[in-house]
Coordinates of N, CA and C and ligand atoms in Angstrom, one line a residue:
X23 N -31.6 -22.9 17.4 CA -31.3 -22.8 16.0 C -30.1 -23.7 15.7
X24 N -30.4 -24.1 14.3 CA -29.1 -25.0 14.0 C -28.4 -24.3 13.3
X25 N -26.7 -25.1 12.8 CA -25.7 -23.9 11.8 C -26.7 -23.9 11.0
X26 N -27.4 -24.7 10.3 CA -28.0 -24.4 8.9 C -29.2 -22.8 8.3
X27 N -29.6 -23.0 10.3 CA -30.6 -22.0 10.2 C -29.7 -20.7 10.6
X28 N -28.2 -20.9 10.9 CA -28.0 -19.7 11.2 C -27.2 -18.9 9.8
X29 N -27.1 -20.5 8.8 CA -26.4 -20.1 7.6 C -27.5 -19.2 7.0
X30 N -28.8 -19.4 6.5 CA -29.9 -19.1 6.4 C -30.5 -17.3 6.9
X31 N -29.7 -17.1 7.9 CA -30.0 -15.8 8.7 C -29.3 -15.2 8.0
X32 N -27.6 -15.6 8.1 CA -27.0 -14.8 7.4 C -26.9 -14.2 6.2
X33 N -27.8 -15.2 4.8 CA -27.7 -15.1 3.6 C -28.7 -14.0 3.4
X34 N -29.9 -14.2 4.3 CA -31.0 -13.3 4.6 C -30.6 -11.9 5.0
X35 N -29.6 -11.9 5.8 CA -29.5 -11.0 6.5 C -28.5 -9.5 5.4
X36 N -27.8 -10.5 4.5 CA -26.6 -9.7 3.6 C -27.7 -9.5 2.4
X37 N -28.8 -9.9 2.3 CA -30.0 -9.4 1.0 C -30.7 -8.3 1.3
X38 N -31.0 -8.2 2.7 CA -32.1 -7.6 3.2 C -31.6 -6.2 4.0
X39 N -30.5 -6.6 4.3 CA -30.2 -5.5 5.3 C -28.6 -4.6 4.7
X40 N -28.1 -5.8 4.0 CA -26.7 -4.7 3.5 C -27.0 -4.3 1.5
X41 N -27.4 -6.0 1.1 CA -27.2 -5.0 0.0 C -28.4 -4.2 -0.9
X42 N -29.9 -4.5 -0.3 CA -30.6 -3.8 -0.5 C -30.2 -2.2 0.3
X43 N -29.6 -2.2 1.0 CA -28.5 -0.5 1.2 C -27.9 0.0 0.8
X44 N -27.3 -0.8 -0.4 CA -26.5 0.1 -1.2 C -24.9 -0.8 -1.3
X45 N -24.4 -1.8 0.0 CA -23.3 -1.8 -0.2 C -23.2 -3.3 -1.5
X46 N -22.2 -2.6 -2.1 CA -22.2 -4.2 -3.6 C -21.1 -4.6 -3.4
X47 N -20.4 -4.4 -2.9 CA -18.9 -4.7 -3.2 C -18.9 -6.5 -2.8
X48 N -18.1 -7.2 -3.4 CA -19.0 -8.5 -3.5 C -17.9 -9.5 -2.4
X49 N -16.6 -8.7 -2.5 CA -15.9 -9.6 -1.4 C -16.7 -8.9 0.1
X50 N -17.2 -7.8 0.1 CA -17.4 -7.4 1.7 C -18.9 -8.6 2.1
X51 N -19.7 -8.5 0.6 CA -21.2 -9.4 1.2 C -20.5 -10.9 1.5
X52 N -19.4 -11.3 0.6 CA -19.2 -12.4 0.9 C -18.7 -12.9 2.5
X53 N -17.7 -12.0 2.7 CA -17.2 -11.8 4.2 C -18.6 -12.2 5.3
X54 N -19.3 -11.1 5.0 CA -20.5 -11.2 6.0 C -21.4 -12.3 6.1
X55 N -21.3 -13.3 4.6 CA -21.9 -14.5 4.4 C -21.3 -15.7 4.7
X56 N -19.8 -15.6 5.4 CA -19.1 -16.6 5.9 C -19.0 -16.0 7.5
X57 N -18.8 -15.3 7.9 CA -18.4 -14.8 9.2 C -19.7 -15.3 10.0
X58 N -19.3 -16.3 11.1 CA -20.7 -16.8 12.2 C -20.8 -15.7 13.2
X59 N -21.9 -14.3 12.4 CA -21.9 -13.8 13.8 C -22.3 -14.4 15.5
X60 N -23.2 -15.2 14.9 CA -23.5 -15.8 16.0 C -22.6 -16.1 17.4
X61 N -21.5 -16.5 17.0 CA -20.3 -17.0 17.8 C -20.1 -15.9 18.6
X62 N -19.8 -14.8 18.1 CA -19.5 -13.3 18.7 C -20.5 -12.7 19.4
X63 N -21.5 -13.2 19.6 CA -22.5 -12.3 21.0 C -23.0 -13.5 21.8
X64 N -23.2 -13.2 22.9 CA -23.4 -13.8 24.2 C -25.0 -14.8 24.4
X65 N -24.3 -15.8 24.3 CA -25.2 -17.3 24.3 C -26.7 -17.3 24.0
X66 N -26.9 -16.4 25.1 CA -28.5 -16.2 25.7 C -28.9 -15.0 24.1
X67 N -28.3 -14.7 23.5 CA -28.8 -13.5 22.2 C -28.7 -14.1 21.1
X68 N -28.0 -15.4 21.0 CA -27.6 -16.1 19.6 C -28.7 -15.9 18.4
X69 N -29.9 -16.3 19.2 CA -31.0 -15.8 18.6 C -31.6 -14.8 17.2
X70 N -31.0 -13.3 18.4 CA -30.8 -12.5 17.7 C -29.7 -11.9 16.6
X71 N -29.2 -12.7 16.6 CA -27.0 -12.5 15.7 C -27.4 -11.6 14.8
X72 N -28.7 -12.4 13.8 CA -28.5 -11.6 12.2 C -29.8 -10.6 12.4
X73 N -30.0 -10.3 13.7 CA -31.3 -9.2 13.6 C -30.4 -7.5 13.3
X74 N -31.0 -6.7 13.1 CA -30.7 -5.3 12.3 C -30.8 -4.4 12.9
X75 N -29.8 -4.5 14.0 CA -29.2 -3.9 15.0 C -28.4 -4.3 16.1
X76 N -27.9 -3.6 16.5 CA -26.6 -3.7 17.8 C -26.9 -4.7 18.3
X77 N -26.3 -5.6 19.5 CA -27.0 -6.0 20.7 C -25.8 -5.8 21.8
X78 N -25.8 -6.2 23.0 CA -24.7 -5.9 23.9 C -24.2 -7.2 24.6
X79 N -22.8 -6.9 24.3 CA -21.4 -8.1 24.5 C -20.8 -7.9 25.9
X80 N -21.9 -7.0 26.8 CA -20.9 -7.4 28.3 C -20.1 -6.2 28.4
X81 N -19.9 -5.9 29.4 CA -19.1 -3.9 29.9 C -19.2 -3.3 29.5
X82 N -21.1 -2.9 28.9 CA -21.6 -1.5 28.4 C -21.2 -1.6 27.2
X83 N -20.7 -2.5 26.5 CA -20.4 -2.2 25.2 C -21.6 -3.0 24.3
X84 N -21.2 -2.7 22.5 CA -21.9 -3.2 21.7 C -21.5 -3.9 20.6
X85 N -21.7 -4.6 20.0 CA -21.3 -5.4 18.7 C -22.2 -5.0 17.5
X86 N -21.8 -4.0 16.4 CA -22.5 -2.8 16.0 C -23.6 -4.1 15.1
X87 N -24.6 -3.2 14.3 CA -25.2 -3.4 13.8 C -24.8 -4.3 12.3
X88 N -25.2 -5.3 11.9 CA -24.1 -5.9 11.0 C -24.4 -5.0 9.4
X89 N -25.6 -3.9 9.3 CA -24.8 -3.4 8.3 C -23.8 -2.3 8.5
X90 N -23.5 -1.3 9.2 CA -22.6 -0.6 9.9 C -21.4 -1.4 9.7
X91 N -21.5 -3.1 10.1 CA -19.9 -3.5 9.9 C -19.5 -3.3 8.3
X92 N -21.1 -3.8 7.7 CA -20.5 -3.9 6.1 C -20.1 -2.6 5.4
X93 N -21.0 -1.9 6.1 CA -20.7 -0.2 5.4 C -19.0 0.2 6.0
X94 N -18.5 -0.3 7.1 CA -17.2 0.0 7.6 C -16.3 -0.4 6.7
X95 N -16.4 -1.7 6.4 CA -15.8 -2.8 5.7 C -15.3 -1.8 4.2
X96 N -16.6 -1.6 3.8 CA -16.4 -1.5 2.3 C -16.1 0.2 2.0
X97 N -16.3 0.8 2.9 CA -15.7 2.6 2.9 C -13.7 2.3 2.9
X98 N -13.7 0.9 3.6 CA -11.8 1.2 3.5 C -11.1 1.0 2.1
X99 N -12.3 0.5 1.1 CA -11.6 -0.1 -0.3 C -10.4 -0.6 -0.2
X100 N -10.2 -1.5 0.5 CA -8.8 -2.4 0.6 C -8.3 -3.2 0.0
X101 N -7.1 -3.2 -0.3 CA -6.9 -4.3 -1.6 C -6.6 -5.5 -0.7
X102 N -6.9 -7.2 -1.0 CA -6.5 -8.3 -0.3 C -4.9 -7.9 0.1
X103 N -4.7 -8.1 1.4 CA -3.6 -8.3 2.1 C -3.4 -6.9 2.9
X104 N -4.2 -5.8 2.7 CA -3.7 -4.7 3.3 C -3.8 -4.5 4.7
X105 N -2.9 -3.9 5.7 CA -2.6 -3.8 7.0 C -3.5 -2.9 7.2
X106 N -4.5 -3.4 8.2 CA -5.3 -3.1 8.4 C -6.2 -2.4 9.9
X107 N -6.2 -1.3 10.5 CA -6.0 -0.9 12.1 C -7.3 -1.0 12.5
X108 N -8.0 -1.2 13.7 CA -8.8 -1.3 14.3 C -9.0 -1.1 15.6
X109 N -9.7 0.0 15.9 CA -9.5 0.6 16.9 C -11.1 0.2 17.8
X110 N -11.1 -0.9 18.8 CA -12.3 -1.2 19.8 C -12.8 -1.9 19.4
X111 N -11.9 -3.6 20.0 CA -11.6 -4.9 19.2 C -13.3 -5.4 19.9
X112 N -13.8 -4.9 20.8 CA -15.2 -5.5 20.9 C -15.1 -7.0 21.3
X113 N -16.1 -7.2 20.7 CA -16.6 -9.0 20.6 C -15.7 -9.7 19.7
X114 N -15.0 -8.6 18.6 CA -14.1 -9.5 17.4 C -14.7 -9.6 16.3
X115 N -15.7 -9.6 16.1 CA -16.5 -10.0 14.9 C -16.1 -9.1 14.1
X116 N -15.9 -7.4 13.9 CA -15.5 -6.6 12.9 C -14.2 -7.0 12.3
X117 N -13.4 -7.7 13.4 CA -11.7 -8.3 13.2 C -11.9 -9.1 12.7
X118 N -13.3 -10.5 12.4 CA -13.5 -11.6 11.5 C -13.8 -11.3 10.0
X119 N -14.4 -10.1 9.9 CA -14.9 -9.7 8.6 C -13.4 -9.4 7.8
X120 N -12.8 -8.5 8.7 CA -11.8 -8.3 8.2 C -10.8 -9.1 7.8
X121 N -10.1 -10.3 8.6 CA -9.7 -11.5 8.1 C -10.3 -12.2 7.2
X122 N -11.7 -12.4 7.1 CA -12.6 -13.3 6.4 C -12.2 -12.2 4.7
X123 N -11.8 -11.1 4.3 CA -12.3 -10.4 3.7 C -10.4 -10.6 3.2
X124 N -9.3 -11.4 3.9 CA -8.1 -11.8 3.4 C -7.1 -10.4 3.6
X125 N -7.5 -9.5 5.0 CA -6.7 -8.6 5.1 C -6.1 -8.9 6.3
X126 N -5.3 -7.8 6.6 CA -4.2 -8.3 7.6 C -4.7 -7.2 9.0
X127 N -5.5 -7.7 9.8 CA -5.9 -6.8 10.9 C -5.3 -6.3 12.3
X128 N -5.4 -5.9 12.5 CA -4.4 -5.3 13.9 C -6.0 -4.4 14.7
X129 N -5.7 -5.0 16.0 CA -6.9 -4.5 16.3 C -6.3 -3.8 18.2
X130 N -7.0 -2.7 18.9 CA -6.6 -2.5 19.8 C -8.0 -2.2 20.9
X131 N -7.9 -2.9 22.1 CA -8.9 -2.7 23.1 C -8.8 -2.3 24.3
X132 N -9.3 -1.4 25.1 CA -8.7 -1.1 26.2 C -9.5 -2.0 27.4
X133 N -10.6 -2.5 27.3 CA -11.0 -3.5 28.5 C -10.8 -5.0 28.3
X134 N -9.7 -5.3 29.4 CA -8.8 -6.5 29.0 C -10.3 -7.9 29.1
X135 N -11.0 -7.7 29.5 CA -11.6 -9.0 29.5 C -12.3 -9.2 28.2
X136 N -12.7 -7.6 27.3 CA -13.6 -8.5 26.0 C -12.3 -8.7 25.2
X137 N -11.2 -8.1 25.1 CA -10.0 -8.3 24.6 C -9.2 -10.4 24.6
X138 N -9.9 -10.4 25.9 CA -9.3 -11.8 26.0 C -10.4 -12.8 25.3
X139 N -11.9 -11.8 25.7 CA -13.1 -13.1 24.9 C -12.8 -13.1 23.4
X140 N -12.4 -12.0 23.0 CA -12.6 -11.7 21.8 C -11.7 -12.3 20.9
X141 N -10.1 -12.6 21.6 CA -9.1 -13.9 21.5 C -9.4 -15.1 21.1
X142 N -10.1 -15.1 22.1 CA -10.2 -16.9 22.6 C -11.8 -17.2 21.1
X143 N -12.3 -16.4 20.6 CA -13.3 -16.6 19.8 C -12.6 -16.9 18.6
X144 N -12.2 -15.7 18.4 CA -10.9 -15.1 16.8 C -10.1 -16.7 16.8
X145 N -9.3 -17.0 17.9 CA -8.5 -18.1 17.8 C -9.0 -19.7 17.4
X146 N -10.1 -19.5 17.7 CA -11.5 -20.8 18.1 C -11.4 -20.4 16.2
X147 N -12.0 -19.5 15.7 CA -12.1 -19.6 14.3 C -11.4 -19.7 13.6
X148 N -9.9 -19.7 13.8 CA -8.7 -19.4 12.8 C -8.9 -18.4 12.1
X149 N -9.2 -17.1 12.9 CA -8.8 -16.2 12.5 C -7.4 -15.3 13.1
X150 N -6.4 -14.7 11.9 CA -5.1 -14.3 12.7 C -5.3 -13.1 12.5
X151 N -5.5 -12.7 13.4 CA -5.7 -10.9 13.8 C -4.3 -10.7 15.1
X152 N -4.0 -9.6 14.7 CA -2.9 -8.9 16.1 C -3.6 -8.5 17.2
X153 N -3.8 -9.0 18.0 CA -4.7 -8.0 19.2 C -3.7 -7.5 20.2
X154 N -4.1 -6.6 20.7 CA -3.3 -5.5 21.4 C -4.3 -5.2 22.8
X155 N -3.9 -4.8 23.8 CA -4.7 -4.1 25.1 C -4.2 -2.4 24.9
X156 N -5.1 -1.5 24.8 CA -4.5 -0.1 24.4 C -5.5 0.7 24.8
X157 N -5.0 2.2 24.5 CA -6.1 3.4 24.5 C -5.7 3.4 23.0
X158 N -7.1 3.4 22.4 CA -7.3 3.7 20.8 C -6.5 5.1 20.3
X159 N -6.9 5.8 21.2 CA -6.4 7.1 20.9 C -5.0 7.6 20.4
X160 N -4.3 6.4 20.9 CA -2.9 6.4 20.5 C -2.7 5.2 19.5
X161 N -3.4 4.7 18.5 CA -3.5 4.0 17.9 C -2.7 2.6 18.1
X162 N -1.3 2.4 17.0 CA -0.4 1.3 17.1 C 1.0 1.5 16.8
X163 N 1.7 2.9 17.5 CA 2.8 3.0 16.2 C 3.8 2.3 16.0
X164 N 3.8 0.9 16.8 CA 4.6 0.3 16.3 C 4.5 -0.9 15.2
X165 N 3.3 -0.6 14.9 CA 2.8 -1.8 13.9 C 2.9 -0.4 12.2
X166 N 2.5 0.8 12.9 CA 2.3 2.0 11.9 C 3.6 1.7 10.4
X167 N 3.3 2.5 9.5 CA 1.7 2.7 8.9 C 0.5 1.7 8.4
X168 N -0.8 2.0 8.1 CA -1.7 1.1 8.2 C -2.8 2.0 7.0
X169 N -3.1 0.5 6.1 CA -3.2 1.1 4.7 C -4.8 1.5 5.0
X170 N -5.2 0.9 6.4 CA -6.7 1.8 6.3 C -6.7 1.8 7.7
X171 N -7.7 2.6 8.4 CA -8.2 2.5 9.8 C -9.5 2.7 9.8
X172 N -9.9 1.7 10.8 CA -11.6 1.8 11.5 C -11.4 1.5 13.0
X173 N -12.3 2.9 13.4 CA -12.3 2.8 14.8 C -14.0 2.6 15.4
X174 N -14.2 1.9 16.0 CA -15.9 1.6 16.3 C -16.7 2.0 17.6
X175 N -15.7 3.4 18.1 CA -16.1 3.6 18.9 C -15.9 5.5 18.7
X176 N -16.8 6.2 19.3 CA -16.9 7.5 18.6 C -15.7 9.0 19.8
X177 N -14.7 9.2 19.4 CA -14.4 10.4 19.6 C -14.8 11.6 19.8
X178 N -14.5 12.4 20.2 CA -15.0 14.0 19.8 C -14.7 14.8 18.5
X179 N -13.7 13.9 18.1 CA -12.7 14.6 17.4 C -11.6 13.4 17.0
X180 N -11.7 13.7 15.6 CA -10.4 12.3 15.2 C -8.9 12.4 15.8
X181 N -8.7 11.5 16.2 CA -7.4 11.8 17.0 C -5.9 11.7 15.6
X182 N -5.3 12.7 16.3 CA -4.4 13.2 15.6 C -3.2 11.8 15.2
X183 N -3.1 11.2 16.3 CA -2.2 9.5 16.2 C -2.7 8.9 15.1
X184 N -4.0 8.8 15.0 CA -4.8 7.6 14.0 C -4.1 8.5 12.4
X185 N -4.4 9.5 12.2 CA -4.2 10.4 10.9 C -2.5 10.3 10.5
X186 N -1.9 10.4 11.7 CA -0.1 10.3 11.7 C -0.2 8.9 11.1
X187 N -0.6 7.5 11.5 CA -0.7 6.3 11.4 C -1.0 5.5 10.3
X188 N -2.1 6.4 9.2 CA -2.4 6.4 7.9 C -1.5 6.6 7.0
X189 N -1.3 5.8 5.9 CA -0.6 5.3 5.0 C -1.0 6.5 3.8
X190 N 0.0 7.0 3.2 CA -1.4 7.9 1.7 C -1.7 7.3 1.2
X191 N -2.7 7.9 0.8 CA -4.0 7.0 0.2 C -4.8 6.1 0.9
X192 N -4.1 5.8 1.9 CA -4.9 5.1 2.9 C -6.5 5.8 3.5
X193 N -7.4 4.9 3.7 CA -8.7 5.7 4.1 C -9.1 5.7 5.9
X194 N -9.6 6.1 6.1 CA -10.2 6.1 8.0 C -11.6 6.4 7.5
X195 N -12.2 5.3 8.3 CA -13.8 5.6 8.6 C -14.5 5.3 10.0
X196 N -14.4 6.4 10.5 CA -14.8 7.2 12.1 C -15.6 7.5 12.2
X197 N -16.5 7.3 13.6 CA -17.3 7.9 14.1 C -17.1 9.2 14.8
X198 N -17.8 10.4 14.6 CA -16.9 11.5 15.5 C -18.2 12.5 15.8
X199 N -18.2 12.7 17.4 CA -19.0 13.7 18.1 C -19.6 13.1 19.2
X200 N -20.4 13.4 20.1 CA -21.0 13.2 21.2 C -22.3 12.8 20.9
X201 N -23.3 13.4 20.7 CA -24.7 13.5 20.8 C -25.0 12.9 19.0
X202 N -25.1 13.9 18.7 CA -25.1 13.9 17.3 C -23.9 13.0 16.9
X203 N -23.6 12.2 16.2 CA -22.4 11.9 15.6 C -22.4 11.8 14.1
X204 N -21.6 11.6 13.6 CA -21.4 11.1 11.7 C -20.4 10.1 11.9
X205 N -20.5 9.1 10.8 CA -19.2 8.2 10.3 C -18.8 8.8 9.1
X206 N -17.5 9.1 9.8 CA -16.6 9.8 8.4 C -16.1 8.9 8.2
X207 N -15.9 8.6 6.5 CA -15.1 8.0 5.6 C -13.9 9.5 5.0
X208 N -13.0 8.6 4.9 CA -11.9 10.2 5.1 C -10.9 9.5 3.9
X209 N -9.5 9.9 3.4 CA -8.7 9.4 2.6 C -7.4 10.7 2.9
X210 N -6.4 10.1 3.4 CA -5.4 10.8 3.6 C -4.2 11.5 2.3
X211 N -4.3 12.6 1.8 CA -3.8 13.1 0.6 C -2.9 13.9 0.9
X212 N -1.6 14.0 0.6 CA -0.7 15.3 1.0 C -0.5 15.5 2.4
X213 N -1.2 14.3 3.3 CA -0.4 14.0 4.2 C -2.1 14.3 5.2
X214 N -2.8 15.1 4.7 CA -4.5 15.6 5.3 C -5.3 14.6 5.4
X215 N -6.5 14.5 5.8 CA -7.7 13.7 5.3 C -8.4 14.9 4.5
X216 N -9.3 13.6 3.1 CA -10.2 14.5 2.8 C -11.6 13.6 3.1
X217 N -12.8 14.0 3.1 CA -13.6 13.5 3.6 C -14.4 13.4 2.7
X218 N -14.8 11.8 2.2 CA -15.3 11.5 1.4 C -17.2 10.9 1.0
X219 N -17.2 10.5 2.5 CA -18.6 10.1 2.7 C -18.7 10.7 4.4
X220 N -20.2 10.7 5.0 CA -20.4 10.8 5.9 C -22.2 10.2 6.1
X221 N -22.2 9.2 7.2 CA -23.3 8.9 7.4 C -23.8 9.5 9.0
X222 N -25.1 9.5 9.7 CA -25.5 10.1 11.1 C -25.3 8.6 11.9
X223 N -24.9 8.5 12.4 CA -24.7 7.2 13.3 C -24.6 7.2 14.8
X224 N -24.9 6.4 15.4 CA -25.0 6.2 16.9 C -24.0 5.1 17.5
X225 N -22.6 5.1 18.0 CA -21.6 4.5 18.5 C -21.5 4.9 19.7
X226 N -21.2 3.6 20.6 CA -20.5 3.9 22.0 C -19.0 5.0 21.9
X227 N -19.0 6.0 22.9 CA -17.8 6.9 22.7 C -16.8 6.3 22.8
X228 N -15.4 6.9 22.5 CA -14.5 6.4 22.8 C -13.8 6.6 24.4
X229 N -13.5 6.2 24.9 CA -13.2 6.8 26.5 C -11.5 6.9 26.2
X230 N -11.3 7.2 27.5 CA -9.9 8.0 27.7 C -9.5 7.2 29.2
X231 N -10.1 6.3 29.8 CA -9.2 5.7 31.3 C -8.5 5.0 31.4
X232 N -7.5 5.0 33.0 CA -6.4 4.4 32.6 C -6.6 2.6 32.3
X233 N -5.3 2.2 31.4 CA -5.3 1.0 31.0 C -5.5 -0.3 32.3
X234 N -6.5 -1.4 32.2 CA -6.5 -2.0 33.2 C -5.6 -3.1 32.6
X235 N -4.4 -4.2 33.6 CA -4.1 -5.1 33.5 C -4.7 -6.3 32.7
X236 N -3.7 -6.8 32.2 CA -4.4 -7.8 31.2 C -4.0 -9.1 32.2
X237 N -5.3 -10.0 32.4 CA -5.3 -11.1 33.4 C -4.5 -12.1 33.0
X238 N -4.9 -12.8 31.5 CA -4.7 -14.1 30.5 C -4.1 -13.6 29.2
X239 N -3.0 -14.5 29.2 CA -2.0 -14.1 28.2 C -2.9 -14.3 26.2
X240 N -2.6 -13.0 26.2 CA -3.7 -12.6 24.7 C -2.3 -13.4 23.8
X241 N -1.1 -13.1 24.1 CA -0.1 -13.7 23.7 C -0.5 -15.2 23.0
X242 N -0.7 -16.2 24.0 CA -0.9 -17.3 23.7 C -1.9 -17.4 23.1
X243 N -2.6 -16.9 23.3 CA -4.2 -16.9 21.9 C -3.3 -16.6 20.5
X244 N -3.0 -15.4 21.3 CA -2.2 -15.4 19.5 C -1.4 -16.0 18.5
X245 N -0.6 -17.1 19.4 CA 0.1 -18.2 18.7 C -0.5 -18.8 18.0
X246 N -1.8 -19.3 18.5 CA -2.7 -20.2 18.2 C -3.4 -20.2 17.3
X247 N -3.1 -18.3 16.6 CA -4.0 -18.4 15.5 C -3.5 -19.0 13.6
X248 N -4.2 -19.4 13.5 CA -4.2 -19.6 11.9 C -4.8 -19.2 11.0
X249 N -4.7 -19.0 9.6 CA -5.4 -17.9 8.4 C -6.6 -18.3 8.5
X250 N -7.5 -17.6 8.6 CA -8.7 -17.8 7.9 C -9.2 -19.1 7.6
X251 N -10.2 -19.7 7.5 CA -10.1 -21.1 6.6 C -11.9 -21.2 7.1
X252 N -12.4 -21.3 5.4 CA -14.1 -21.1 5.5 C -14.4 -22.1 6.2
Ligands
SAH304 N1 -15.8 -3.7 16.7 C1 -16.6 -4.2 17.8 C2 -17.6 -3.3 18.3 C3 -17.0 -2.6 19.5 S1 -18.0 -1.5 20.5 C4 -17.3 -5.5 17.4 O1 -17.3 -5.9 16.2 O2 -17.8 -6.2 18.3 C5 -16.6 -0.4 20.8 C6 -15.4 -1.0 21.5 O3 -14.5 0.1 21.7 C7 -15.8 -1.5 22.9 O4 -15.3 -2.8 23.0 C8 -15.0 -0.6 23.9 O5 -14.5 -1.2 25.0 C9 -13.9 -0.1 23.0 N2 -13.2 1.1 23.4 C10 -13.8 2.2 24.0 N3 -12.9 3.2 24.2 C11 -11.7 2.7 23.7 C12 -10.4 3.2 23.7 N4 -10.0 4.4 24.1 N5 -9.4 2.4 23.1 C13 -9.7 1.1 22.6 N6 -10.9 0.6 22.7 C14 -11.9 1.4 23.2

């Protein structure tokens, strides 16, 4: 496939799959109509980028389904420039949407090697995202507060750090449970979430092991990044 045909996939793919679903919001379709998923899954799948579901980026993990990113995207209602958390930096592509969409993202991953692919991609695009090596579960508090959170990988239970780490009025939209799960869309009021939307969804859990060493400096990726630029 060439860019043309992959430009092609994607215009198809934001008609057919996000906004015939309901999402309108016109900077998130736009996001998804500039962002090359392609770049973000592994060579031998390029193929499949704008197909309408997951596929897998290497150590059991997944690069969600691209309407799930859009529906993530657009449950945070974020105004351009808002600080933005992200919990299970993956392949990076949710962290492109999110810069592509002119917000300011902070993203945290606990397996150092998609953490460094996911660098070296983000930086390749001029996208400036904060990337971090972490357990999600303890969010970012030194970056805290954070005018929205998305976490893409499912808990048992919303962790209490991410809720501390919300801004008011700020929103979180989580996957939460084992077997069964929901994506909660939540909005923090009086200091609580209240829970605004929920869909049934299927996410890799979130794990709890200890942090492994980071090989290649994510640091220097990070220098290297610059804003956005279509
Ligand atoms: N947002 C990603 C999809 C990631 S799949 C994308 O757009 O490609 C979920 C990710 O969460 C995986 O990369 C997994 O390694 C990561 N993850 C799982 N448990 C985690 C934890 N406790 N802290 C941070 N990341 C975690």
């Amino acid at each position: 496939m060439d860019v043309y045909d992959f430009e092609l996939a994607r215009v198809r793919m934001v008609e057919r799959q996000i906004r015939a679903r309901g999402v309108g919001d016109p900077r998130v379709l736009d996001a998804m109509r500039r962002v090359p998923r392609h770049e973000f899954v592994p060579e031998e799948l390029r193929h499949e980028a704008y197909a309408d579901h997951p596929l897998p980026i290497g150590a059991g993990q997944t690069i969600s389904q691209p309407y799930i990113v859009a529906y993530m995207t657009a449950a945070l209602a974020a105004r351009p420039g808002a600080r933005v958390l992200e919990i299970g930096t993956g392949s990076g592509y949710q962290t492109a949407v999110l810069c592509a969409m002119g917000l300011e993202p902070f993203s945290v991953e606990l397996v150092a090697p998609l953490l460094e692919r996911a660098a070296s991609t983000l930086s390749r695009l001029g996208c400036a995202a904060r990337l971090s090596l972490g357990d999600g579960h303890d969010g970012l508090p030194r970056e805290a507060p954070f005018d929205g959170i998305l976490v893409t990988a499912a808990p048992r239970r919303i962790p209490e750090a991410l809720v501390d780490q919300l801004a008011e009025g700020g929103r979180i939209c989580i996957p939460v449970g084992e077997n069964a799960q929901d994506l909660v869309t939540a909005v923090k009021r009086d200091g609580a979430l209240r829970i605004i939307d929920r869909i049934p969804v299927r996410f890799v859990p979130l794990v709890s092991p200890p942090v492994p060493p980071l090989k290649t400096s994510v640091r220097a990726a990070q220098e290297a990044l610059k804003p956005w630029i279509r």
